C-alpha positions as a printed NumPy array, in Angstrom:
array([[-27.541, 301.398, 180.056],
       [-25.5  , 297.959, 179.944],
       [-24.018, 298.931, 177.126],
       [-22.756, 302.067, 178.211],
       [-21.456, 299.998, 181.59 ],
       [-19.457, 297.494, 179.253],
       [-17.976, 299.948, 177.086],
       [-16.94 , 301.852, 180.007],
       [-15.063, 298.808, 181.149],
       [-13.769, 298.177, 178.174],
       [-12.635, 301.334, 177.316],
       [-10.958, 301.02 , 180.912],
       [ -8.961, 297.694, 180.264],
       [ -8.278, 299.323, 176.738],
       [ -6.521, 301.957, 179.116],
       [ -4.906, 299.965, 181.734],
       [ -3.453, 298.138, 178.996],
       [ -1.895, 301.303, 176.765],
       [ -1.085, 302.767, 180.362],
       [  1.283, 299.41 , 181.193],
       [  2.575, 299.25 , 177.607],
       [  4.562, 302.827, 178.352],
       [  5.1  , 301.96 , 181.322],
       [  7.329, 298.885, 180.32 ],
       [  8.571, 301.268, 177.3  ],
       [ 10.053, 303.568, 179.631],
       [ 11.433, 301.248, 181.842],
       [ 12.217, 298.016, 180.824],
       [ 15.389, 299.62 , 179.436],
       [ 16.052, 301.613, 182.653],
       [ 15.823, 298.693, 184.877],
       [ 18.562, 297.395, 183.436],
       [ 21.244, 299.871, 183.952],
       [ 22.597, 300.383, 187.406],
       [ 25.756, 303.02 , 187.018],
       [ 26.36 , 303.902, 191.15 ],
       [ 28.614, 306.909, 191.844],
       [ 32.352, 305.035, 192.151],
       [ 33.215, 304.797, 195.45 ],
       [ 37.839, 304.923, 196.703],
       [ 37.662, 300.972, 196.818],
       [ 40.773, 298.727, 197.083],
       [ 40.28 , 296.599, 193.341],
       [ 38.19 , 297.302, 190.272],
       [ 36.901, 294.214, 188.651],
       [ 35.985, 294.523, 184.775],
       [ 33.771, 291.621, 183.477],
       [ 34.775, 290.301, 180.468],
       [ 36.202, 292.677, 177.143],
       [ 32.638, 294.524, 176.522],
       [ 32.826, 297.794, 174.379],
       [ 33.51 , 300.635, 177.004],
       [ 34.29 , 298.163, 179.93 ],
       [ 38.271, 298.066, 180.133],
       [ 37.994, 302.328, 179.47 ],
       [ 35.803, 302.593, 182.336],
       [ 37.842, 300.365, 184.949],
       [ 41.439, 302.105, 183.734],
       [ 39.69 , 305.681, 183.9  ],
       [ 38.668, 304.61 , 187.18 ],
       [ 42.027, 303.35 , 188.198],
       [ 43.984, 306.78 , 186.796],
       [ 41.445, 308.626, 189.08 ],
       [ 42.959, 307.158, 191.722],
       [ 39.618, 305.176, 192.957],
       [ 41.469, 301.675, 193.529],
       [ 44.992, 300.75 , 193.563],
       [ 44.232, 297.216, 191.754],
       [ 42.121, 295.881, 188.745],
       [ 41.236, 292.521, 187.911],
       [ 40.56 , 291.301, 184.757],
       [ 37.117, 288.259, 184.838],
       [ 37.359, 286.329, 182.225],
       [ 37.862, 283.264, 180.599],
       [ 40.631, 284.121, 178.164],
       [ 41.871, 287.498, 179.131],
       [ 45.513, 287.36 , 177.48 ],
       [ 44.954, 289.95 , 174.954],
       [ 43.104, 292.122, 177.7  ],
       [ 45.886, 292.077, 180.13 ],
       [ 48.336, 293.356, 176.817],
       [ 45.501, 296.012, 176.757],
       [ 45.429, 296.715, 180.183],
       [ 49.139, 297.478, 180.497],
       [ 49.089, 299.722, 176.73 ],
       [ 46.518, 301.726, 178.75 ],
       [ 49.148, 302.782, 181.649],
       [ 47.992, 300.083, 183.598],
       [ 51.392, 298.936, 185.59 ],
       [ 51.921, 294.958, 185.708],
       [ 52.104, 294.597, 189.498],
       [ 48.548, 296.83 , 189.457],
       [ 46.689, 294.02 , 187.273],
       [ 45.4  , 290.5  , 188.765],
       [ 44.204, 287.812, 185.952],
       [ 41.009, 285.796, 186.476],
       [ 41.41 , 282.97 , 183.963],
       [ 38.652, 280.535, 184.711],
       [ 35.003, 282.195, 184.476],
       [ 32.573, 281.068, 181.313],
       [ 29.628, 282.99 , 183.373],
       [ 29.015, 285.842, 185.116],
       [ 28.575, 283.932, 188.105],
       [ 31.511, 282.695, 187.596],
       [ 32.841, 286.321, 187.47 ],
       [ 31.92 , 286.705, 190.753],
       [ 32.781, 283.452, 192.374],
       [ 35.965, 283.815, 191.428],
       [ 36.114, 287.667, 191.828],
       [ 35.206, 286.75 , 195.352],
       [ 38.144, 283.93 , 195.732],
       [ 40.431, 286.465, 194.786],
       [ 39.349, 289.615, 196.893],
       [ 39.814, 287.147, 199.588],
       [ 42.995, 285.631, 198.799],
       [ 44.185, 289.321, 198.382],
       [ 42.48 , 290.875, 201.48 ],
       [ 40.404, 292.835, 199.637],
       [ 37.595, 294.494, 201.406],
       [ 35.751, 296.44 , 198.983],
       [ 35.715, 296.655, 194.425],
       [ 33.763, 298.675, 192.02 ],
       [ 32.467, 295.98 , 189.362],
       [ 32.362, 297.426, 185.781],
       [ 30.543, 296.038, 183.053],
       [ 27.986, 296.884, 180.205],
       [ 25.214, 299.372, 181.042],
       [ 22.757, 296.704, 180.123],
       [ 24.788, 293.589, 182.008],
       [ 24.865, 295.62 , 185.592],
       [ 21.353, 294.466, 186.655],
       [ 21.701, 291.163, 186.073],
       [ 25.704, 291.481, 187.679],
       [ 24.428, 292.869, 190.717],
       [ 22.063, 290.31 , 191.111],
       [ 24.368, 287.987, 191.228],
       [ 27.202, 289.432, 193.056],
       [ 25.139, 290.319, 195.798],
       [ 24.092, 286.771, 196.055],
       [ 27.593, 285.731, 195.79 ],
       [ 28.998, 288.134, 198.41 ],
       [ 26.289, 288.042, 200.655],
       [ 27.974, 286.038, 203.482],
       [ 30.964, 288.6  , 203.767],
       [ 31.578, 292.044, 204.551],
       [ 33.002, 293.355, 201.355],
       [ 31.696, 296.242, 199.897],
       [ 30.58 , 296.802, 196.221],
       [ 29.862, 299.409, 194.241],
       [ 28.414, 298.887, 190.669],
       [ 29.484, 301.493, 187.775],
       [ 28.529, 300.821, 183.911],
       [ 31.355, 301.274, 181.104],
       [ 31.68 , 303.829, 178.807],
       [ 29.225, 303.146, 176.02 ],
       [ 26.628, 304.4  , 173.694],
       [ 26.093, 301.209, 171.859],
       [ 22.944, 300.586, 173.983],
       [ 20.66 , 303.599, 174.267],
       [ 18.243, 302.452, 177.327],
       [ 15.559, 305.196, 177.52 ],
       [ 14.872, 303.914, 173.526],
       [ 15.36 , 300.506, 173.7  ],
       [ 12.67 , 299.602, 171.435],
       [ 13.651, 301.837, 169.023],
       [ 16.806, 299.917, 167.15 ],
       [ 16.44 , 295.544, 166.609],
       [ 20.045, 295.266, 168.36 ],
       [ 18.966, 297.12 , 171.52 ],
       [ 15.392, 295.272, 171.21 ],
       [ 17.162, 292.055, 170.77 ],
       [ 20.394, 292.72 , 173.901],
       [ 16.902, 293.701, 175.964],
       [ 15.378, 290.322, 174.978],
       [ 18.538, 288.151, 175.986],
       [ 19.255, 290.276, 179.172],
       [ 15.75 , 289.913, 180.634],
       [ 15.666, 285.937, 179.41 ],
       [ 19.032, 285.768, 181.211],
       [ 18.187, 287.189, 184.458],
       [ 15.047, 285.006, 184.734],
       [ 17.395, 282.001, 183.691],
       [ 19.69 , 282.692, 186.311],
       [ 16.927, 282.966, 188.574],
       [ 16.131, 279.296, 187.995],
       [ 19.869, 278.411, 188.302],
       [ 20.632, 278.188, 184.378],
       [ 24.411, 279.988, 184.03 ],
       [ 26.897, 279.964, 180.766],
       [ 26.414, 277.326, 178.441],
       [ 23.298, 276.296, 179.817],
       [ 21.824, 280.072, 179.748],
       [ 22.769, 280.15 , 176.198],
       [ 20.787, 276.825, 175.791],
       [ 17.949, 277.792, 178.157],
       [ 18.311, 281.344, 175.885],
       [ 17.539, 279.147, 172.467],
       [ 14.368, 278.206, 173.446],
       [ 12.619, 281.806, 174.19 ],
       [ 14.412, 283.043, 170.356],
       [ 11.888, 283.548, 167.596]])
């Protein structure tokens, strides 16, 4: 009779723990994305020069949903020369030139939405990079009354639903979920990518 008890609970646990392991299968991928219907807004920020990011913000600026992009980055020169080969007018395109982190991005995102009366953006960036962006936007914007909407680039180079399935979506996973805790505890840029060193097998 005990032993029928124990290997009940065992066989329980043994359940419990296959039951979690799909669950984090399914959705550790999942959690990452956040891709928000766009929104008319009066700037779209793109983060960065991430495969499908710059397509996303100038389809989104051809549809007519902002009037304004700016491009976050720390060396955007060949991005604004992009930018404008897309259609993208000169007067239409605002340069961030300072951020080495996304919370830079947003920090300085937020100095220039100000500076240029801006009262609402759709941010664009990587399926995979939009939880971690939102995070820290919404930290970074949460003293104002701006409004942001959150919309993931054009890309198929990370497959979410089958993360597990390929080592480079396993491994952009791994950095993106050791990057959001790290930026939890206040590690950002070069001292993410340190902080990011130490988890790396």
């Amino acid at each position: 009779m005990l032993k029928r008890k124990i290997l009940k609970k065992v066989m329980m646990i043994l359940f419990g723990v296959i039951l979690l392991f799909m669950v984090i299968l399914n959705y550790a991928g999942n959690f990452l994305v956040i891709d928000e219907n766009p929104v008319k807004s009066d700037v779209i920020i793109v983060l960065s020069d991430g495969e499908g990011r710059l397509e996303k913000g100038v389809k989104l600026y051809k549809e007519e949903f902002a009037s304004h992009i700016i491009l976050s980055n720390g060396s955007v020169e060949q991005l604004y020369e992009r930018t404008q080969n897309l259609g993208i007018p000169k007067d239409s395109i605002i340069m961030e030139v300072n951020s080495m982190s996304t919370l830079d991005n947003a920090h300085f995102s937020k100095e220039l939405m100000l500076k240029y009366q801006f009262q609402s953006a759709i941010v664009v960036s990587s399926n995979f990079h939009m939880r971690r962006v939102k995070v820290l936007y919404d930290k970074t914007f949460r003293s104002g009354d701006i409004k942001l909407t959150y919309v993931s680039g054009e890309s198929e180079a990370y497959a979410p639903k089958k993360w597990w399935s390929e080592k480079r979506n396993r491994d952009i996973t791994f950095t993106e979920y050791i990057k959001l805790i790290g930026n939890l505890f206040g590690f950002h840029g070069e001292d993410s990518k340190e902080y990011l060193k130490k988890f790396k097998l």
